[in-house]
Amino acid sequence: MISIVSMILIVSGLIFFAGGAVGILRFPDFYTRLHPAGKLDTMGLFMTLSGMALYVLTDFSLAALLTALKIMLIVVFIFITSPTATHSIADAGMRSGLPHWSRDQKESE
């Protein structure tokens, strides 16, 4: 049963990663591409690593519990750093003067 739940989590995480990759390729400018890069990759990573941590716990032992705890600490670290990094990248884009995308801009080109 735990293997099935972990498999569902890992596949769901991969779907989020695929959605993030499509968003990065399809969105029109720098700022909108940051959205799938920040949100979907973080959620994909959370689901994938949660599935891996759950799978490690299938044979319950102290070593498996410590490994699962380390994996979840990685998730916490990514949850703290990913939004901060995305905000910093967007701020750097604003400071360097990158223009925002608009429909009018596309029609004039």
mmCIF file of N, CA and C in Angstrom:
data_model
loop_
_atom_site.group_PDB
_atom_site.id
_atom_site.type_symbol
_atom_site.label_atom_id
_atom_site.label_comp_id
_atom_site.label_asym_id
_atom_site.label_seq_id
_atom_site.Cartn_x
_atom_site.Cartn_y
_atom_site.Cartn_z
ATOM 1 N N MET A 1 0.822 -1.198 0.000
ATOM 2 C CA MET A 1 0.000 0.000 0.000
ATOM 3 C C MET A 1 0.866 1.262 0.000
ATOM 4 N N ILE A 2 1.943 1.265 0.813
ATOM 5 C CA ILE A 2 2.821 2.442 0.858
ATOM 6 C C ILE A 2 3.525 2.621 -0.476
ATOM 7 N N SER A 3 3.857 1.520 -1.131
ATOM 8 C CA SER A 3 4.523 1.621 -2.432
ATOM 9 C C SER A 3 3.617 2.275 -3.464
ATOM 10 N N ILE A 4 2.328 1.955 -3.412
ATOM 11 C CA ILE A 4 1.392 2.543 -4.373
ATOM 12 C C ILE A 4 1.244 4.036 -4.117
ATOM 13 N N VAL A 5 1.114 4.429 -2.852
ATOM 14 C CA VAL A 5 0.987 5.855 -2.517
ATOM 15 C C VAL A 5 2.253 6.609 -2.917
ATOM 16 N N SER A 6 3.421 6.002 -2.650
ATOM 17 C CA SER A 6 4.664 6.689 -3.034
ATOM 18 C C SER A 6 4.791 6.781 -4.542
ATOM 19 N N MET A 7 4.343 5.773 -5.256
ATOM 20 C CA MET A 7 4.385 5.825 -6.714
ATOM 21 C C MET A 7 3.462 6.926 -7.241
ATOM 22 N N ILE A 8 2.284 7.061 -6.641
ATOM 23 C CA ILE A 8 1.351 8.118 -7.054
ATOM 24 C C ILE A 8 1.962 9.493 -6.797
ATOM 25 N N LEU A 9 2.618 9.657 -5.647
ATOM 26 C CA LEU A 9 3.258 10.941 -5.336
ATOM 27 C C LEU A 9 4.385 11.260 -6.320
ATOM 28 N N ILE A 10 5.196 10.261 -6.640
ATOM 29 C CA ILE A 10 6.308 10.492 -7.565
ATOM 30 C C ILE A 10 5.797 10.828 -8.961
ATOM 31 N N VAL A 11 4.793 10.108 -9.427
ATOM 32 C CA VAL A 11 4.239 10.398 -10.761
ATOM 33 C C VAL A 11 3.575 11.778 -10.772
ATOM 34 N N SER A 12 2.869 12.124 -9.694
ATOM 35 C CA SER A 12 2.263 13.454 -9.618
ATOM 36 C C SER A 12 3.326 14.543 -9.637
ATOM 37 N N GLY A 13 4.423 14.313 -8.927
ATOM 38 C CA GLY A 13 5.525 15.280 -8.947
ATOM 39 C C GLY A 13 6.119 15.430 -10.337
ATOM 40 N N LEU A 14 6.240 14.320 -11.059
ATOM 41 C CA LEU A 14 6.769 14.401 -12.421
ATOM 42 C C LEU A 14 5.818 15.159 -13.338
ATOM 43 N N ILE A 15 4.520 15.024 -13.100
ATOM 44 C CA ILE A 15 3.548 15.790 -13.886
ATOM 45 C C ILE A 15 3.708 17.285 -13.605
ATOM 46 N N PHE A 16 3.928 17.644 -12.339
ATOM 47 C CA PHE A 16 4.172 19.059 -12.020
ATOM 48 C C PHE A 16 5.453 19.555 -12.694
ATOM 49 N N PHE A 17 6.502 18.739 -12.680
ATOM 50 C CA PHE A 17 7.738 19.122 -13.368
ATOM 51 C C PHE A 17 7.482 19.337 -14.861
ATOM 52 N N ALA A 18 6.707 18.447 -15.473
ATOM 53 C CA ALA A 18 6.417 18.590 -16.902
ATOM 54 C C ALA A 18 5.610 19.863 -17.161
ATOM 55 N N GLY A 19 4.642 20.151 -16.294
ATOM 56 C CA GLY A 19 3.877 21.389 -16.439
ATOM 57 C C GLY A 19 4.761 22.614 -16.304
ATOM 58 N N GLY A 20 5.702 22.563 -15.379
ATOM 59 C CA GLY A 20 6.633 23.674 -15.214
ATOM 60 C C GLY A 20 7.512 23.862 -16.446
ATOM 61 N N ALA A 21 7.956 22.761 -17.023
ATOM 62 C CA ALA A 21 8.792 22.857 -18.221
ATOM 63 C C ALA A 21 7.996 23.434 -19.390
ATOM 64 N N VAL A 22 6.761 23.010 -19.536
ATOM 65 C CA VAL A 22 5.915 23.556 -20.611
ATOM 66 C C VAL A 22 5.672 25.044 -20.381
ATOM 67 N N GLY A 23 5.433 25.426 -19.129
ATOM 68 C CA GLY A 23 5.215 26.838 -18.821
ATOM 69 C C GLY A 23 6.437 27.687 -19.117
ATOM 70 N N ILE A 24 7.604 27.172 -18.799
ATOM 71 C CA ILE A 24 8.833 27.931 -19.076
ATOM 72 C C ILE A 24 9.002 28.112 -20.587
ATOM 73 N N LEU A 25 8.647 27.104 -21.348
ATOM 74 C CA LEU A 25 8.799 27.205 -22.798
ATOM 75 C C LEU A 25 7.712 28.059 -23.436
ATOM 76 N N ARG A 26 6.512 28.061 -22.881
ATOM 77 C CA ARG A 26 5.384 28.704 -23.551
ATOM 78 C C ARG A 26 5.130 30.144 -23.138
ATOM 79 N N PHE A 27 5.451 30.521 -21.921
ATOM 80 C CA PHE A 27 5.126 31.863 -21.469
ATOM 81 C C PHE A 27 5.980 32.886 -22.194
ATOM 82 N N PRO A 28 5.443 34.105 -22.379
ATOM 83 C CA PRO A 28 6.068 35.028 -23.323
ATOM 84 C C PRO A 28 7.290 35.790 -22.826
ATOM 85 N N ASP A 29 7.425 36.059 -21.545
ATOM 86 C CA ASP A 29 8.566 36.883 -21.134
ATOM 87 C C ASP A 29 9.210 36.345 -19.870
ATOM 88 N N PHE A 30 10.225 37.055 -19.448
ATOM 89 C CA PHE A 30 11.044 36.646 -18.315
ATOM 90 C C PHE A 30 10.225 36.495 -17.037
ATOM 91 N N TYR A 31 9.378 37.474 -16.762
ATOM 92 C CA TYR A 31 8.647 37.480 -15.494
ATOM 93 C C TYR A 31 7.591 36.387 -15.426
ATOM 94 N N THR A 32 6.891 36.156 -16.513
ATOM 95 C CA THR A 32 5.880 35.102 -16.485
ATOM 96 C C THR A 32 6.523 33.719 -16.479
ATOM 97 N N ARG A 33 7.709 33.595 -17.017
ATOM 98 C CA ARG A 33 8.403 32.295 -16.977
ATOM 99 C C ARG A 33 8.896 31.965 -15.569
ATOM 100 N N LEU A 34 9.072 32.983 -14.753
ATOM 101 C CA LEU A 34 9.489 32.711 -13.378
ATOM 102 C C LEU A 34 8.394 32.016 -12.577
ATOM 103 N N HIS A 35 7.143 32.255 -12.956
ATOM 104 C CA HIS A 35 6.037 31.644 -12.217
ATOM 105 C C HIS A 35 6.078 30.110 -12.265
ATOM 106 N N PRO A 36 6.101 29.493 -13.458
ATOM 107 C CA PRO A 36 6.188 28.023 -13.441
ATOM 108 C C PRO A 36 7.517 27.521 -12.904
ATOM 109 N N ALA A 37 8.571 28.296 -13.103
ATOM 110 C CA ALA A 37 9.876 27.862 -12.587
ATOM 111 C C ALA A 37 9.866 27.831 -11.069
ATOM 112 N N GLY A 38 9.181 28.775 -10.446
ATOM 113 C CA GLY A 38 9.162 28.829 -8.992
ATOM 114 C C GLY A 38 8.126 27.935 -8.358
ATOM 115 N N LYS A 39 6.921 27.989 -8.884
ATOM 116 C CA LYS A 39 5.809 27.280 -8.238
ATOM 117 C C LYS A 39 5.782 25.794 -8.583
ATOM 118 N N LEU A 40 5.763 25.478 -9.875
ATOM 119 C CA LEU A 40 5.558 24.087 -10.263
ATOM 120 C C LEU A 40 6.776 23.225 -9.947
ATOM 121 N N ASP A 41 7.956 23.781 -10.067
ATOM 122 C CA ASP A 41 9.134 22.995 -9.709
ATOM 123 C C ASP A 41 9.181 22.719 -8.208
ATOM 124 N N THR A 42 8.779 23.689 -7.409
ATOM 125 C CA THR A 42 8.764 23.475 -5.960
ATOM 126 C C THR A 42 7.734 22.413 -5.585
ATOM 127 N N MET A 43 6.551 22.489 -6.179
ATOM 128 C CA MET A 43 5.523 21.488 -5.865
ATOM 129 C C MET A 43 5.917 20.120 -6.405
ATOM 130 N N GLY A 44 6.503 20.087 -7.601
ATOM 131 C CA GLY A 44 6.966 18.817 -8.153
ATOM 132 C C GLY A 44 8.031 18.180 -7.291
ATOM 133 N N LEU A 45 8.940 19.017 -6.796
ATOM 134 C CA LEU A 45 9.995 18.508 -5.925
ATOM 135 C C LEU A 45 9.411 18.004 -4.608
ATOM 136 N N PHE A 46 8.454 18.748 -4.053
ATOM 137 C CA PHE A 46 7.815 18.320 -2.809
ATOM 138 C C PHE A 46 7.143 16.956 -2.971
ATOM 139 N N MET A 47 6.386 16.791 -4.043
ATOM 140 C CA MET A 47 5.667 15.530 -4.224
ATOM 141 C C MET A 47 6.624 14.384 -4.527
ATOM 142 N N THR A 48 7.616 14.645 -5.364
ATOM 143 C CA THR A 48 8.562 13.580 -5.718
ATOM 144 C C THR A 48 9.366 13.125 -4.501
ATOM 145 N N LEU A 49 9.896 14.083 -3.756
ATOM 146 C CA LEU A 49 10.699 13.702 -2.591
ATOM 147 C C LEU A 49 9.845 13.118 -1.470
ATOM 148 N N SER A 50 8.597 13.576 -1.343
ATOM 149 C CA SER A 50 7.703 12.958 -0.353
ATOM 150 C C SER A 50 7.441 11.501 -0.710
ATOM 151 N N GLY A 51 7.251 11.240 -1.992
ATOM 152 C CA GLY A 51 7.071 9.859 -2.431
ATOM 153 C C GLY A 51 8.307 9.020 -2.161
ATOM 154 N N MET A 52 9.490 9.609 -2.378
ATOM 155 C CA MET A 52 10.724 8.872 -2.104
ATOM 156 C C MET A 52 10.897 8.613 -0.616
ATOM 157 N N ALA A 53 10.579 9.617 0.204
ATOM 158 C CA ALA A 53 10.690 9.433 1.655
ATOM 159 C C ALA A 53 9.728 8.364 2.140
ATOM 160 N N LEU A 54 8.538 8.351 1.574
ATOM 161 C CA LEU A 54 7.557 7.333 1.955
ATOM 162 C C LEU A 54 8.011 5.948 1.508
ATOM 163 N N TYR A 55 8.616 5.881 0.318
ATOM 164 C CA TYR A 55 9.097 4.594 -0.180
ATOM 165 C C TYR A 55 10.236 4.052 0.674
ATOM 166 N N VAL A 56 11.081 4.944 1.164
ATOM 167 C CA VAL A 56 12.200 4.515 2.012
ATOM 168 C C VAL A 56 11.666 3.880 3.298
ATOM 169 N N LEU A 57 10.505 4.354 3.748
ATOM 170 C CA LEU A 57 9.945 3.856 5.002
ATOM 171 C C LEU A 57 9.205 2.526 4.864
ATOM 172 N N THR A 58 9.250 1.903 3.678
ATOM 173 C CA THR A 58 8.537 0.637 3.524
ATOM 174 C C THR A 58 9.118 -0.457 4.429
ATOM 175 N N ASP A 59 10.457 -0.497 4.531
ATOM 176 C CA ASP A 59 11.043 -1.401 5.530
ATOM 177 C C ASP A 59 11.495 -0.532 6.705
ATOM 178 N N PHE A 60 10.687 -0.477 7.699
ATOM 179 C CA PHE A 60 10.882 0.471 8.793
ATOM 180 C C PHE A 60 12.072 0.071 9.656
ATOM 181 N N SER A 61 13.046 0.990 9.757
ATOM 182 C CA SER A 61 14.193 0.824 10.640
ATOM 183 C C SER A 61 14.695 2.213 11.001
ATOM 184 N N LEU A 62 15.635 2.282 11.895
ATOM 185 C CA LEU A 62 16.169 3.581 12.302
ATOM 186 C C LEU A 62 16.886 4.258 11.138
ATOM 187 N N ALA A 63 17.628 3.470 10.359
ATOM 188 C CA ALA A 63 18.338 4.040 9.214
ATOM 189 C C ALA A 63 17.359 4.577 8.171
ATOM 190 N N ALA A 64 16.283 3.842 7.939
ATOM 191 C CA ALA A 64 15.280 4.299 6.971
ATOM 192 C C ALA A 64 14.583 5.553 7.470
ATOM 193 N N LEU A 65 14.313 5.606 8.763
ATOM 194 C CA LEU A 65 13.666 6.783 9.341
ATOM 195 C C LEU A 65 14.571 8.009 9.228
ATOM 196 N N LEU A 66 15.869 7.840 9.479
ATOM 197 C CA LEU A 66 16.803 8.960 9.339
ATOM 198 C C LEU A 66 16.931 9.415 7.882
ATOM 199 N N THR A 67 16.914 8.466 6.972
ATOM 200 C CA THR A 67 16.973 8.826 5.556
ATOM 201 C C THR A 67 15.726 9.604 5.143
ATOM 202 N N ALA A 68 14.571 9.157 5.587
ATOM 203 C CA ALA A 68 13.332 9.875 5.269
ATOM 204 C C ALA A 68 13.329 11.264 5.893
ATOM 205 N N LEU A 69 13.859 11.367 7.092
ATOM 206 C CA LEU A 69 13.948 12.679 7.746
ATOM 207 C C LEU A 69 14.878 13.617 6.976
ATOM 208 N N LYS A 70 15.987 13.090 6.483
ATOM 209 C CA LYS A 70 16.901 13.915 5.680
ATOM 210 C C LYS A 70 16.224 14.384 4.399
ATOM 211 N N ILE A 71 15.484 13.500 3.769
ATOM 212 C CA ILE A 71 14.781 13.881 2.541
ATOM 213 C C ILE A 71 13.769 14.988 2.842
ATOM 214 N N MET A 72 13.058 14.881 3.942
ATOM 215 C CA MET A 72 12.071 15.913 4.270
ATOM 216 C C MET A 72 12.751 17.224 4.672
ATOM 217 N N LEU A 73 13.943 17.165 5.242
ATOM 218 C CA LEU A 73 14.689 18.394 5.528
ATOM 219 C C LEU A 73 15.121 19.079 4.227
ATOM 220 N N ILE A 74 15.454 18.287 3.224
ATOM 221 C CA ILE A 74 15.766 18.863 1.911
ATOM 222 C C ILE A 74 14.543 19.587 1.359
ATOM 223 N N VAL A 75 13.362 18.975 1.535
ATOM 224 C CA VAL A 75 12.117 19.608 1.074
ATOM 225 C C VAL A 75 11.899 20.937 1.793
ATOM 226 N N VAL A 76 12.113 20.967 3.094
ATOM 227 C CA VAL A 76 11.945 22.211 3.852
ATOM 228 C C VAL A 76 12.933 23.273 3.365
ATOM 229 N N PHE A 77 14.172 22.859 3.110
ATOM 230 C CA PHE A 77 15.177 23.792 2.611
ATOM 231 C C PHE A 77 14.760 24.374 1.259
ATOM 232 N N ILE A 78 14.269 23.524 0.375
ATOM 233 C CA ILE A 78 13.832 23.988 -0.948
ATOM 234 C C ILE A 78 12.616 24.901 -0.804
ATOM 235 N N PHE A 79 11.700 24.595 0.110
ATOM 236 C CA PHE A 79 10.523 25.443 0.308
ATOM 237 C C PHE A 79 10.921 26.823 0.817
ATOM 238 N N ILE A 80 12.012 26.923 1.523
ATOM 239 C CA ILE A 80 12.466 28.233 2.000
ATOM 240 C C ILE A 80 13.244 28.965 0.911
ATOM 241 N N THR A 81 14.097 28.267 0.194
ATOM 242 C CA THR A 81 14.998 28.938 -0.739
ATOM 243 C C THR A 81 14.394 29.214 -2.103
ATOM 244 N N SER A 82 13.494 28.370 -2.589
ATOM 245 C CA SER A 82 12.980 28.552 -3.945
ATOM 246 C C SER A 82 12.192 29.849 -4.110
ATOM 247 N N PRO A 83 11.223 30.177 -3.235
ATOM 248 C CA PRO A 83 10.534 31.458 -3.393
ATOM 249 C C PRO A 83 11.467 32.649 -3.214
ATOM 250 N N THR A 84 12.436 32.524 -2.336
ATOM 251 C CA THR A 84 13.394 33.613 -2.135
ATOM 252 C C THR A 84 14.244 33.819 -3.388
ATOM 253 N N ALA A 85 14.694 32.733 -3.989
ATOM 254 C CA ALA A 85 15.494 32.843 -5.207
ATOM 255 C C ALA A 85 14.659 33.407 -6.355
ATOM 256 N N THR A 86 13.416 32.968 -6.472
ATOM 257 C CA THR A 86 12.555 33.488 -7.536
ATOM 258 C C THR A 86 12.314 34.977 -7.357
ATOM 259 N N HIS A 87 12.075 35.400 -6.138
ATOM 260 C CA HIS A 87 11.888 36.820 -5.866
ATOM 261 C C HIS A 87 13.153 37.610 -6.190
ATOM 262 N N SER A 88 14.300 37.077 -5.837
ATOM 263 C CA SER A 88 15.557 37.769 -6.122
ATOM 264 C C SER A 88 15.802 37.891 -7.621
ATOM 265 N N ILE A 89 15.479 36.851 -8.362
ATOM 266 C CA ILE A 89 15.665 36.904 -9.817
ATOM 267 C C ILE A 89 14.719 37.928 -10.431
ATOM 268 N N ALA A 90 13.457 37.946 -9.979
ATOM 269 C CA ALA A 90 12.509 38.943 -10.495
ATOM 270 C C ALA A 90 12.958 40.352 -10.122
ATOM 271 N N ASP A 91 13.457 40.526 -8.933
ATOM 272 C CA ASP A 91 13.957 41.837 -8.506
ATOM 273 C C ASP A 91 15.149 42.265 -9.354
ATOM 274 N N ALA A 92 16.039 41.343 -9.664
ATOM 275 C CA ALA A 92 17.178 41.671 -10.519
ATOM 276 C C ALA A 92 16.708 42.058 -11.915
ATOM 277 N N GLY A 93 15.669 41.389 -12.408
ATOM 278 C CA GLY A 93 15.123 41.756 -13.711
ATOM 279 C C GLY A 93 14.528 43.151 -13.703
ATOM 280 N N MET A 94 13.810 43.491 -12.618
ATOM 281 C CA MET A 94 13.234 44.834 -12.499
ATOM 282 C C MET A 94 14.329 45.884 -12.426
ATOM 283 N N ARG A 95 15.361 45.617 -11.652
ATOM 284 C CA ARG A 95 16.449 46.599 -11.505
ATOM 285 C C ARG A 95 17.241 46.789 -12.790
ATOM 286 N N SER A 96 17.341 45.738 -13.596
ATOM 287 C CA SER A 96 18.089 45.867 -14.852
ATOM 288 C C SER A 96 17.231 46.454 -15.967
ATOM 289 N N GLY A 97 15.942 46.655 -15.701
ATOM 290 C CA GLY A 97 15.098 47.326 -16.674
ATOM 291 C C GLY A 97 14.476 46.428 -17.723
ATOM 292 N N LEU A 98 14.328 45.155 -17.437
ATOM 293 C CA LEU A 98 13.662 44.271 -18.390
ATOM 294 C C LEU A 98 12.201 44.684 -18.517
ATOM 295 N N PRO A 99 11.708 44.869 -19.723
ATOM 296 C CA PRO A 99 10.314 45.297 -19.878
ATOM 297 C C PRO A 99 9.343 44.145 -19.615
ATOM 298 N N HIS A 100 8.141 44.502 -19.177
ATOM 299 C CA HIS A 100 7.087 43.521 -18.991
ATOM 300 C C HIS A 100 6.420 43.242 -20.327
ATOM 301 N N TRP A 101 5.931 42.037 -20.483
ATOM 302 C CA TRP A 101 5.237 41.674 -21.708
ATOM 303 C C TRP A 101 3.843 42.258 -21.685
ATOM 304 N N SER A 102 3.384 42.713 -22.820
ATOM 305 C CA SER A 102 1.983 43.129 -22.948
ATOM 306 C C SER A 102 1.529 42.769 -24.354
ATOM 307 N N ARG A 103 0.229 42.702 -24.543
ATOM 308 C CA ARG A 103 -0.295 42.341 -25.864
ATOM 309 C C ARG A 103 0.054 43.411 -26.892
ATOM 310 N N ASP A 104 0.066 44.668 -26.467
ATOM 311 C CA ASP A 104 0.389 45.761 -27.390
ATOM 312 C C ASP A 104 1.824 45.647 -27.887
ATOM 313 N N GLN A 105 2.721 45.234 -26.999
ATOM 314 C CA GLN A 105 4.127 45.096 -27.381
ATOM 315 C C GLN A 105 4.287 44.050 -28.473
ATOM 316 N N LYS A 106 3.545 42.965 -28.385
ATOM 317 C CA LYS A 106 3.659 41.905 -29.366
ATOM 318 C C LYS A 106 3.111 42.353 -30.722
ATOM 319 N N GLU A 107 2.013 43.141 -30.720
ATOM 320 C CA GLU A 107 1.433 43.594 -31.974
ATOM 321 C C GLU A 107 2.336 44.588 -32.693
ATOM 322 N N SER A 108 3.095 45.381 -31.929
ATOM 323 C CA SER A 108 3.944 46.380 -32.567
ATOM 324 C C SER A 108 5.196 45.777 -33.180
ATOM 325 N N GLU A 109 5.587 44.569 -32.788
ATOM 326 C CA GLU A 109 6.811 43.960 -33.314
ATOM 327 C C GLU A 109 6.610 43.358 -34.672
#
